[in-house]
């Protein structure tokens, strides 16, 4: 579904990503670990096409199409969605209005908002005065309305208490067609085989992995992927034991 | 008119308002043709009804407590549908009530500048609106200042009194006929909010492109009183200059100013609000939004704290939607005693790229994202307008969106 080929990305003239290769197939959920400043958010921003992330070489393919120079909204229309780590506040724009404007499938916004405890937030200005957990829940609701095929999640659990992590985990599963959201009455195997939605999740703490089953883990270290293709839980255990410095060995 | 006022006015006829461009009042025609009085505003030509509606004045008078219309310099209609409310021409009210003479030219100084002087000499043509003690207006009263003649000088003197414990809501729509491009409006407004009374005053400007506008407004709020002022100007206008001032005299009195201004190329708008907090526990809030598509907007705000325990906040946000144009924010705070709490925040610039990309990431095009952010910026929900007026204003915003983006 997503193929990133030898990607170099600069921010403000400074090269952050140096030759990233990544392949995410339909139905797969990938996890991206890495120390602060290693370029995780840069990778997500470059896949989404934000202006400040300049691709200096390499290519990004989505559903077989070269999207390297497509504007953000066209990538969104093709089926890429992102949850922001720190989204901006939109004064005067209510969350409900924003959802209406982006809803193409005539979802019942109220029904989607209920499990996220956001029904009373639909009248409020987007992200204005929202707590950490409320911001993340609002990001999840926006993604559920948008219903993308590839979901990019930038630290969905940062600044969120345990109770909210469970709610967010549930929303992520719904986005990724996991835990019976896709086909309620079928075997696990059938569910897995018919799953098409893919995800790429940045996490520091790994807490979200207690709620969302992920398939493949990577470590982004100093602008390059190392330890790529490992089991995410095993990778997390390794990182917490040995630290990221050990990842350089895998880069050799 | 008392002779001493007349003398003062005559002396001030060439007194320029501070810092403004020179306007030659004599280049506009004073007086003009007298228009006949209409028993019902249904008698207005359909076209004029439509022109007035855009400024919030609804000819069906549905959900209105009364109507006043000044066409050019004639009072053509004054009516009221609720007990305890009074609507009439200021001249008529001065004939009726002797005590009113004390309140006339009491807050606004006759010789403040050449505009006040000119208005004083032109006579008392505006409206007198009053809520009797304890009267609670169910619906807003509407007043229309209408210029129907090219090149005319319209001069109005309005007096508003919300007596003790009353609740009054006034919508003033200022507009020109569609065929009128140029003209001048001078509006003197003196506002009295008595003990525990509440006045909501909403002014909507919808002038022609070459109209010069010089309102002069001063209000006084007594103990426990609340004055809410809303100002909306979203259509092209040659120049507006005003700096309404509120004195919060009484204990726990409250004033809130909200303004939304759109500037167009060739527009020069210099608008501010000033609140002097003189009462114990008095509170003031000034919130201004200005957006320019090429015109010059000066947005002033001033809070003066004169009594311990007074609190005020000023917020001024400006959005540049064109490479040319000027937004000049001038927030001022002045504490004259200790123990007052005054604060301000001001931000001027173009729309943040981050906000546009946030919406684009949800699938909106860059233009759609920009339009949504601008609509949010101009959101008038905070003003708490009557529903259908809110809808009218939203429509006007949408129209200005379509014509210029």
XYZ file of C-alpha atoms in Angstrom:
657
model
C 0.000 0.000 0.000
C 2.814 2.381 0.914
C 6.302 2.157 -0.459
C 9.000 4.603 0.550
C 12.156 4.355 -1.541
C 15.530 5.730 -0.477
C 13.929 8.855 0.936
C 15.957 11.921 1.856
C 14.091 14.729 3.588
C 15.330 18.121 4.753
C 13.710 20.550 7.148
C 14.817 24.162 6.877
C 17.822 23.105 4.792
C 18.960 20.487 7.298
C 18.847 16.852 6.178
C 16.817 14.794 8.641
C 16.021 11.545 6.800
C 18.854 9.855 4.981
C 17.771 7.025 2.774
C 14.657 5.565 4.381
C 13.103 2.463 2.804
C 9.757 1.234 4.042
C 7.074 -1.057 2.684
C 3.670 -1.348 4.308
C 1.256 -3.888 2.825
C -2.535 -3.738 3.100
C -3.726 -4.919 6.503
C -0.377 -4.371 8.216
C 0.251 -2.209 11.233
C 3.791 -0.941 11.625
C 5.320 0.715 14.652
C 8.074 3.282 14.532
C 10.346 3.687 17.533
C 13.264 6.019 17.884
C 14.818 8.608 20.162
C 13.718 12.258 20.151
C 14.868 14.075 17.063
C 15.583 10.906 15.074
C 13.150 11.964 12.339
C 9.968 9.981 13.111
C 7.611 12.936 12.767
C 9.559 14.031 9.704
C 8.861 10.695 8.034
C 5.129 10.956 8.756
C 5.064 14.613 7.650
C 6.856 13.745 4.399
C 4.426 10.905 3.654
C 1.522 13.312 4.233
C 3.265 15.988 2.150
C 3.542 18.921 4.548
C 5.334 21.900 3.124
C 8.125 22.130 5.659
C 9.364 18.617 4.906
C 11.276 18.907 1.649
C 11.947 15.646 -0.162
C 15.435 16.090 -1.625
C 15.644 12.642 -3.166
C 13.808 9.338 -3.223
C 10.181 8.535 -3.861
C 6.943 7.789 -2.058
C 4.398 5.471 -3.678
C 0.864 4.982 -2.393
C -1.394 2.347 -3.920
C 1.169 2.112 -6.709
C 1.011 5.800 -7.527
C 3.974 8.152 -7.159
C 2.716 10.755 -4.675
C 6.087 12.383 -3.923
C 4.999 15.745 -5.273
C 1.227 15.627 -4.663
C -0.360 18.301 -2.441
C -1.538 17.273 1.031
C -5.257 17.230 0.236
C -4.793 14.963 -2.788
C -2.905 12.475 -0.656
C -5.757 12.651 1.849
C -8.249 11.982 -0.962
C -6.229 8.972 -2.083
C -6.651 7.536 1.396
C -3.879 8.711 3.702
C -4.864 10.101 7.088
C -2.802 11.451 9.946
C -3.286 12.193 13.616
C -1.233 15.152 14.745
C 0.900 15.080 17.813
C 0.220 18.749 18.533
C -2.548 19.995 16.220
C -3.261 23.724 15.861
C -6.246 25.466 17.442
C -8.882 26.684 14.963
C -10.727 29.570 16.596
C -14.295 30.028 15.470
C -14.389 26.666 13.654
C -16.380 24.121 15.607
C -15.329 20.493 15.637
C -18.767 19.614 14.260
C -18.352 22.015 11.305
C -14.935 20.607 10.524
C -16.270 17.044 10.587
C -19.205 18.000 8.356
C -16.827 19.542 5.843
C -14.585 16.493 5.674
C -17.285 13.840 5.819
C -17.801 12.324 2.388
C -19.537 9.153 3.441
C -22.374 10.724 5.401
C -21.305 9.108 8.623
C -23.396 9.583 11.689
C -20.968 11.924 13.400
C -22.849 11.708 16.667
C -22.591 7.926 16.674
C -18.843 8.102 16.027
C -18.372 10.782 18.688
C -20.189 8.879 21.449
C -17.596 6.198 22.283
C -14.914 8.911 22.244
C -16.947 11.012 24.737
C -16.895 13.900 22.290
C -20.571 14.582 21.603
C -20.510 17.717 23.765
C -17.328 18.847 22.018
C -18.902 19.090 18.560
C -20.016 22.651 19.301
C -16.617 23.718 20.580
C -13.810 25.344 18.616
C -11.380 22.738 17.276
C -8.720 22.014 19.919
C -9.451 25.245 21.789
C -8.939 24.604 25.478
C -8.844 20.831 24.908
C -6.828 18.737 27.370
C -4.140 16.327 26.143
C -6.572 13.424 26.054
C -9.299 15.489 24.403
C -6.941 16.581 21.637
C -6.044 12.967 20.854
C -9.654 11.807 20.984
C -10.613 14.612 18.631
C -7.851 13.507 16.243
C -9.258 9.963 16.331
C -12.773 11.216 15.625
C -11.559 13.235 12.641
C -9.812 10.152 11.276
C -12.858 7.945 11.828
C -14.949 10.387 9.782
C -12.288 10.544 7.090
C -11.846 6.746 7.149
C -8.403 6.541 5.461
C -6.804 3.351 4.127
C -3.431 4.223 5.614
C -3.421 5.750 9.065
C -0.396 7.676 10.298
C -0.459 8.145 14.062
C 2.060 10.448 15.670
C 2.303 9.496 19.340
C -1.389 8.831 19.838
C -0.848 8.247 23.555
C 1.379 11.192 24.510
C -0.108 13.346 27.268
C -2.996 10.922 27.704
C -4.021 9.186 30.939
C -4.606 5.429 31.120
C -8.358 5.596 30.817
C -8.089 7.691 27.675
C -5.443 5.401 26.184
C -7.989 2.567 26.257
C -10.541 4.757 24.435
C -7.963 5.806 21.876
C -6.755 2.220 21.448
C -10.317 1.230 20.709
C -10.606 3.966 18.056
C -7.314 2.890 16.473
C -8.583 -0.681 16.266
C -11.700 0.553 14.598
C -9.644 2.560 12.094
C -7.442 -0.429 11.392
C -10.317 -2.948 11.167
C -9.133 -4.850 14.220
C -10.903 -6.486 17.145
C -14.098 -7.325 15.343
C -14.835 -3.840 14.023
C -14.431 -4.942 10.452
C -16.485 -8.148 10.347
C -18.186 -8.762 13.659
C -19.135 -12.377 13.048
C -16.218 -14.278 11.604
C -13.134 -16.140 12.682
C -9.956 -14.349 13.673
C -8.268 -15.643 10.575
C -10.985 -14.436 8.280
C -10.908 -11.053 9.968
C -7.175 -10.771 9.545
C -7.214 -11.917 5.942
C -9.948 -9.542 4.902
C -8.352 -6.561 6.663
C -7.211 -3.898 4.214
C -6.459 -0.913 6.435
C -2.834 -0.245 7.232
C -1.192 1.840 9.922
C 2.101 3.437 10.848
C 2.300 4.372 14.515
C 4.962 6.422 16.264
C 5.244 5.576 19.915
C 7.766 6.455 22.587
C 6.355 4.520 25.454
C 4.765 1.612 23.652
C 1.640 1.939 25.862
C -0.579 1.948 22.804
C 0.691 -1.570 22.002
C -1.184 -2.820 25.077
C -4.365 -2.018 23.171
C -3.452 -2.319 19.520
C -1.853 -5.382 17.995
C 0.965 -4.374 15.672
C 2.730 -6.558 13.130
C 6.079 -5.029 12.367
C 8.413 -2.712 14.260
C 11.183 -0.402 13.101
C 13.653 1.845 14.826
C 14.468 5.160 13.236
C 17.865 6.242 14.396
C 19.715 9.264 13.104
C 17.627 9.506 9.956
C 17.834 5.844 8.988
C 15.765 2.754 9.718
C 17.473 0.067 11.726
C 16.162 -3.159 13.284
C 13.544 -2.994 10.607
C 10.988 -5.752 10.262
C 11.112 -7.052 13.823
C 8.295 -7.982 16.153
C 7.273 -4.704 17.824
C 7.003 -6.079 21.378
C 10.363 -7.792 21.164
C 11.864 -4.602 19.800
C 10.373 -2.526 22.600
C 11.777 -4.962 25.177
C 15.181 -4.719 23.550
C 15.081 -0.905 23.514
C 14.046 -0.622 27.137
C 16.842 -3.001 28.136
C 19.679 -1.740 25.978
C 18.622 1.752 24.894
C 18.646 3.160 21.384
C 22.433 3.393 21.248
C 22.522 -0.328 20.674
C 20.526 0.137 17.473
C 23.600 1.463 15.749
C 24.865 -2.093 15.666
C 22.012 -3.095 13.417
C 22.851 -0.220 11.103
C 26.327 -1.532 10.460
C -31.044 74.189 21.099
C -29.456 76.135 23.874
C -27.527 79.122 22.666
C -24.314 78.254 24.498
C -24.167 74.851 22.775
C -24.698 76.577 19.438
C -21.854 78.982 20.088
C -19.556 76.135 21.119
C -20.484 74.222 17.976
C -19.859 77.203 15.730
C -16.372 77.620 17.177
C -15.529 73.935 16.614
C -16.666 73.742 12.996
C -13.102 73.420 11.736
C -11.747 71.230 14.522
C -10.262 68.066 13.035
C -10.472 64.753 14.801
C -7.053 63.595 15.892
C -4.959 61.707 13.382
C -7.568 61.293 10.668
C -7.519 62.259 7.030
C -9.114 65.575 6.226
C -12.739 65.317 5.218
C -14.445 68.283 3.653
C -17.925 68.189 5.159
C -19.038 70.977 2.827
C -18.527 68.684 -0.166
C -21.588 66.729 0.980
C -25.099 68.060 0.703
C -26.651 68.786 4.095
C -30.391 68.524 4.626
C -31.762 67.190 1.370
C -35.312 66.416 0.436
C -37.891 65.795 3.157
C -39.426 62.323 3.002
C -43.030 61.688 4.081
C -43.724 59.753 7.249
C -44.860 56.147 6.734
C -47.440 54.623 9.040
C -46.164 51.167 8.249
C -42.776 50.110 6.961
C -44.622 47.807 4.592
C -45.039 50.942 2.478
C -41.296 51.028 1.788
C -40.276 50.117 -1.766
C -39.294 46.435 -1.998
C -35.785 47.361 -3.067
C -35.207 49.460 0.041
C -36.538 46.672 2.254
C -33.945 44.362 0.773
C -31.170 46.914 1.228
C -32.120 47.323 4.864
C -32.337 43.602 5.512
C -28.645 43.227 4.725
C -27.947 45.577 7.626
C -30.120 43.533 9.970
C -33.278 45.635 9.675
C -36.185 43.323 8.947
C -39.181 44.933 7.247
C -41.464 42.082 8.285
C -40.792 43.199 11.877
C -41.060 39.580 12.851
C -39.405 39.162 16.229
C -38.765 42.860 16.599
C -40.007 45.039 19.442
C -40.111 48.174 17.327
C -38.645 50.004 14.369
C -37.106 53.393 13.684
C -36.029 54.595 10.255
C -34.095 57.708 9.369
C -34.107 58.107 5.597
C -31.592 60.754 4.594
C -32.449 63.365 7.222
C -36.150 62.557 7.717
C -37.637 60.380 10.396
C -39.926 58.314 8.178
C -41.056 55.763 10.722
C -41.087 55.060 14.449
C -43.098 52.296 16.042
C -43.042 50.124 19.106
C -44.953 46.944 19.902
C -44.181 46.381 23.541
C -45.415 48.117 26.661
C -42.632 49.829 28.577
C -40.544 50.681 25.528
C -40.357 54.029 23.753
C -39.166 54.736 20.225
C -39.419 58.180 18.640
C -37.414 60.897 16.942
C -35.025 62.726 19.256
C -36.602 66.100 18.388
C -40.037 64.782 19.341
C -38.684 63.329 22.577
C -37.058 66.651 23.483
C -40.449 68.320 23.026
C -42.114 65.693 25.141
C -39.641 65.429 27.995
C -38.093 68.503 29.572
C -35.668 66.414 31.595
C -34.178 65.012 28.397
C -32.493 68.324 27.618
C -30.106 67.623 30.499
C -29.085 64.346 28.896
C -28.688 65.786 25.430
C -25.082 66.715 24.536
C -24.260 65.613 28.032
C -21.911 62.694 27.248
C -20.655 63.693 23.821
C -19.088 67.140 23.770
C -20.488 69.453 21.155
C -17.059 70.865 20.391
C -15.184 67.573 20.398
C -14.479 67.963 16.694
C -15.992 69.421 13.561
C -18.308 66.433 13.150
C -19.961 66.795 16.535
C -20.183 70.523 15.886
C -21.806 69.986 12.492
C -24.259 67.447 13.921
C -25.242 69.878 16.672
C -25.971 72.612 14.160
C -27.916 70.275 11.890
C -30.400 69.463 14.665
C -31.727 66.481 16.577
C -32.781 64.035 13.876
C -31.886 60.664 15.271
C -33.785 58.296 17.511
C -34.737 58.296 21.135
C -35.084 54.781 22.503
C -35.922 54.099 26.091
C -36.850 51.123 28.224
C -38.888 52.176 31.262
C -37.821 50.892 34.694
C -38.101 47.128 34.884
C -39.191 46.717 31.246
C -37.697 43.669 29.574
C -37.689 43.768 25.809
C -38.574 40.348 24.477
C -37.277 41.113 20.983
C -34.696 43.582 19.734
C -35.664 47.045 18.577
C -34.343 47.914 15.160
C -33.128 51.273 13.944
C -32.079 52.015 10.402
C -29.889 54.834 9.180
C -30.539 54.904 5.464
C -28.907 57.146 2.871
C -30.942 57.163 -0.323
C -29.466 60.178 -2.065
C -26.059 60.439 -3.735
C -23.625 62.773 -2.003
C -25.853 63.451 0.989
C -24.715 64.332 4.502
C -26.813 62.403 6.984
C -26.589 63.665 10.500
C -28.182 61.846 13.422
C -28.321 62.398 17.143
C -29.454 59.362 19.102
C -30.173 58.957 22.784
C -30.660 55.562 24.404
C -31.799 55.088 27.967
C -32.125 51.743 29.696
C -33.837 52.693 32.937
C -33.291 50.879 36.201
C -33.682 47.117 35.982
C -34.644 47.156 32.309
C -33.388 44.927 29.551
C -33.017 46.432 26.091
C -31.646 45.086 22.817
C -31.074 47.395 19.859
C -29.926 46.594 16.349
C -28.811 49.574 14.324
C -28.391 48.925 10.642
C -26.592 51.606 8.688
C -26.853 51.358 4.945
C -27.114 53.127 1.630
C -29.505 52.481 -1.218
C -27.897 50.267 -3.861
C -27.619 53.109 -6.353
C -25.838 55.363 -3.858
C -22.046 55.280 -3.909
C -20.951 58.330 -1.973
C -22.272 60.120 1.068
C -21.453 61.021 4.610
C -22.901 59.913 7.920
C -22.328 61.612 11.252
C -23.969 59.800 14.147
C -23.969 61.097 17.690
C -25.109 58.512 20.220
C -25.449 59.058 23.943
C -26.195 55.948 25.959
C -27.372 55.682 29.550
C -27.467 52.270 31.220
C -29.016 52.728 34.638
C -28.781 50.626 37.774
C -29.060 46.874 37.102
C -30.134 47.502 33.518
C -28.781 45.639 30.515
C -28.332 47.027 27.039
C -27.192 45.066 24.009
C -26.328 47.401 21.169
C -25.448 45.903 17.801
C -24.369 48.139 14.952
C -24.076 46.757 11.455
C -22.407 48.886 8.821
C -23.262 48.208 5.240
C -22.374 51.505 3.604
C -21.573 52.335 0.007
C -18.020 52.263 -1.271
C -17.494 56.015 -1.132
C -19.233 56.778 2.129
C -17.484 58.679 4.916
C -18.618 57.638 8.375
C -17.989 59.481 11.629
C -19.921 58.038 14.584
C -19.379 59.604 17.999
C -20.662 57.456 20.843
C -20.317 57.738 24.612
C -22.031 55.574 27.199
C -22.329 55.545 30.967
C -23.122 52.426 32.978
C -24.395 52.627 36.535
C -24.245 50.135 39.390
C -24.831 46.541 38.354
C -25.505 47.613 34.768
C -24.292 45.780 31.665
C -23.499 47.265 28.288
C -22.779 44.908 25.401
C -21.686 46.513 22.176
C -21.308 44.603 18.914
C -19.951 46.161 15.755
C -19.878 44.510 12.349
C -18.541 46.071 9.163
C -18.107 43.654 6.291
C -18.684 45.666 3.145
C -16.473 48.208 1.351
C -16.628 51.724 2.780
C -14.462 54.776 2.019
C -13.587 55.618 5.614
C -14.873 55.034 9.115
C -13.349 56.682 12.129
C -14.763 56.167 15.597
C -13.641 55.576 19.119
C -16.701 54.912 21.292
C -16.094 55.339 24.999
C -17.815 53.739 27.953
C -17.595 54.961 31.517
C -18.240 52.159 33.980
C -19.312 54.461 36.786
C -21.219 52.070 38.992
C -20.144 49.281 41.275
C -19.955 45.918 39.457
C -20.859 47.462 36.130
C -19.835 45.562 33.000
C -18.968 46.517 29.425
C -18.114 44.218 26.550
C -17.140 45.339 23.070
C -16.962 42.919 20.174
C -16.054 44.060 16.711
C -15.589 42.353 13.370
C -14.214 44.443 10.558
C -13.352 43.571 6.974
C -11.240 46.069 5.074
C -11.272 46.324 1.274
C -8.846 48.076 -1.073
C -9.428 51.820 -0.814
C -11.031 51.490 2.641
C -9.567 53.357 5.569
C -11.035 52.195 8.841
C -9.871 53.528 12.171
C -11.975 51.968 14.879
C -11.416 51.491 18.553
C -13.214 51.064 21.810
C -12.348 52.657 25.082
C -13.591 51.695 28.527
C -12.881 53.722 31.639
C -13.358 51.545 34.715
C -14.447 53.842 37.522
C -16.684 51.578 39.593
C -15.625 49.168 42.286
C -15.527 45.663 40.787
C -16.262 46.946 37.300
C -15.250 44.688 34.426
C -14.553 45.273 30.767
C -13.718 43.132 27.781
C -12.788 44.326 24.310
C -12.501 41.743 21.554
C -11.628 42.906 18.072
C -11.170 40.939 14.856
C -10.022 42.681 11.749
C -9.353 41.233 8.362
C -8.023 43.119 5.399
C -8.278 42.308 1.721
C -6.184 45.333 0.910
C -7.532 48.232 2.954
C -6.065 49.959 5.949
C -7.465 49.080 9.359
C -6.367 50.699 12.569
C -7.710 48.804 15.514
C -7.493 50.649 18.769
C -8.449 49.495 22.195
C -7.969 51.209 25.479
C -8.735 50.210 29.038
C -8.323 52.719 31.834
C -8.495 51.420 35.405
C -9.411 54.111 37.897
C -10.816 52.069 40.746
C -9.242 49.318 42.784
C -10.632 45.871 41.963
C -11.479 46.795 38.372
C -10.649 44.160 35.777
C -10.277 44.411 32.031
C -9.049 42.378 29.103
C -8.404 43.415 25.535
C -7.954 41.020 22.639
C -7.109 42.159 19.172
C -6.505 39.812 16.262
C -5.795 40.873 12.715
C -5.610 38.767 9.584
C -3.915 39.849 6.364
C -5.582 38.245 3.361
C -3.817 40.282 0.702
C -0.194 41.209 0.072
C -1.070 44.895 0.385
C -3.162 46.526 3.058
C -2.367 47.514 6.614
C -3.519 46.294 9.991
C -2.316 48.465 12.792
C -3.269 47.208 16.253
C -2.983 49.687 19.071
C -3.871 48.124 22.405
C -3.480 50.456 25.356
C -3.736 49.785 29.068
C -3.677 52.495 31.658
C -3.815 51.867 35.415
C -4.382 54.956 37.491
C -4.528 53.230 40.870
C -2.968 50.039 42.145
C -5.131 46.956 42.488
C -6.529 47.028 38.960
C -6.037 44.079 36.657
C -5.683 44.933 32.985
C -4.340 42.673 30.272
C -4.179 42.486 26.520
C -3.208 40.158 23.709
C -2.736 41.167 20.123
C -1.738 39.149 17.084
C -1.502 40.298 13.491
C -0.426 38.287 10.470
C -1.470 35.951 7.724
C -3.177 32.601 8.250
C -0.779 30.068 9.743
C 0.371 27.485 7.164
C 0.013 24.880 9.902
C -3.727 25.556 10.180
C -4.236 25.299 6.423
C -2.287 22.041 6.199
C -4.217 20.626 9.139
C -7.430 20.984 7.155
C -5.797 19.846 3.913
C -4.726 16.668 5.686
C -8.452 16.051 6.216
C -9.058 16.390 2.490
C -9.984 20.060 2.023
C -8.326 21.982 -0.800
C -6.138 24.932 0.097
C -8.930 27.361 -0.872
C -11.543 25.480 1.128
C -9.218 25.368 4.125
C -8.517 29.108 3.897
C -12.218 29.917 3.576
C -13.034 27.789 6.612
C -10.392 29.485 8.743
C -11.556 32.929 7.616
C -15.181 32.066 8.406
C -14.036 30.964 11.837
C -12.116 34.165 12.304
C -15.189 36.196 11.419
C -17.495 34.020 13.482
C -20.093 36.205 15.133
C -21.545 33.510 17.389
C -19.706 35.064 20.312
C -21.891 38.143 19.958
C -25.031 36.261 20.886
C -27.111 37.891 18.139
C -30.718 36.899 17.529
C -30.757 33.727 15.455
C -32.038 35.164 12.190
C -29.701 38.154 12.375
C -26.857 35.753 12.998
C -27.944 33.941 9.849
C -28.002 37.219 7.884
C -24.511 38.066 9.033
C -23.281 34.582 8.127
C -24.789 35.087 4.687
C -23.000 38.417 4.317
C -19.734 36.715 5.255
C -20.366 33.991 2.711
C -21.091 36.635 0.054
C -17.907 38.536 0.806
C -16.096 35.176 0.574
C -17.434 34.477 -2.883
C -16.792 37.898 -4.277
C -13.197 38.193 -3.245
C -11.430 34.936 -2.615
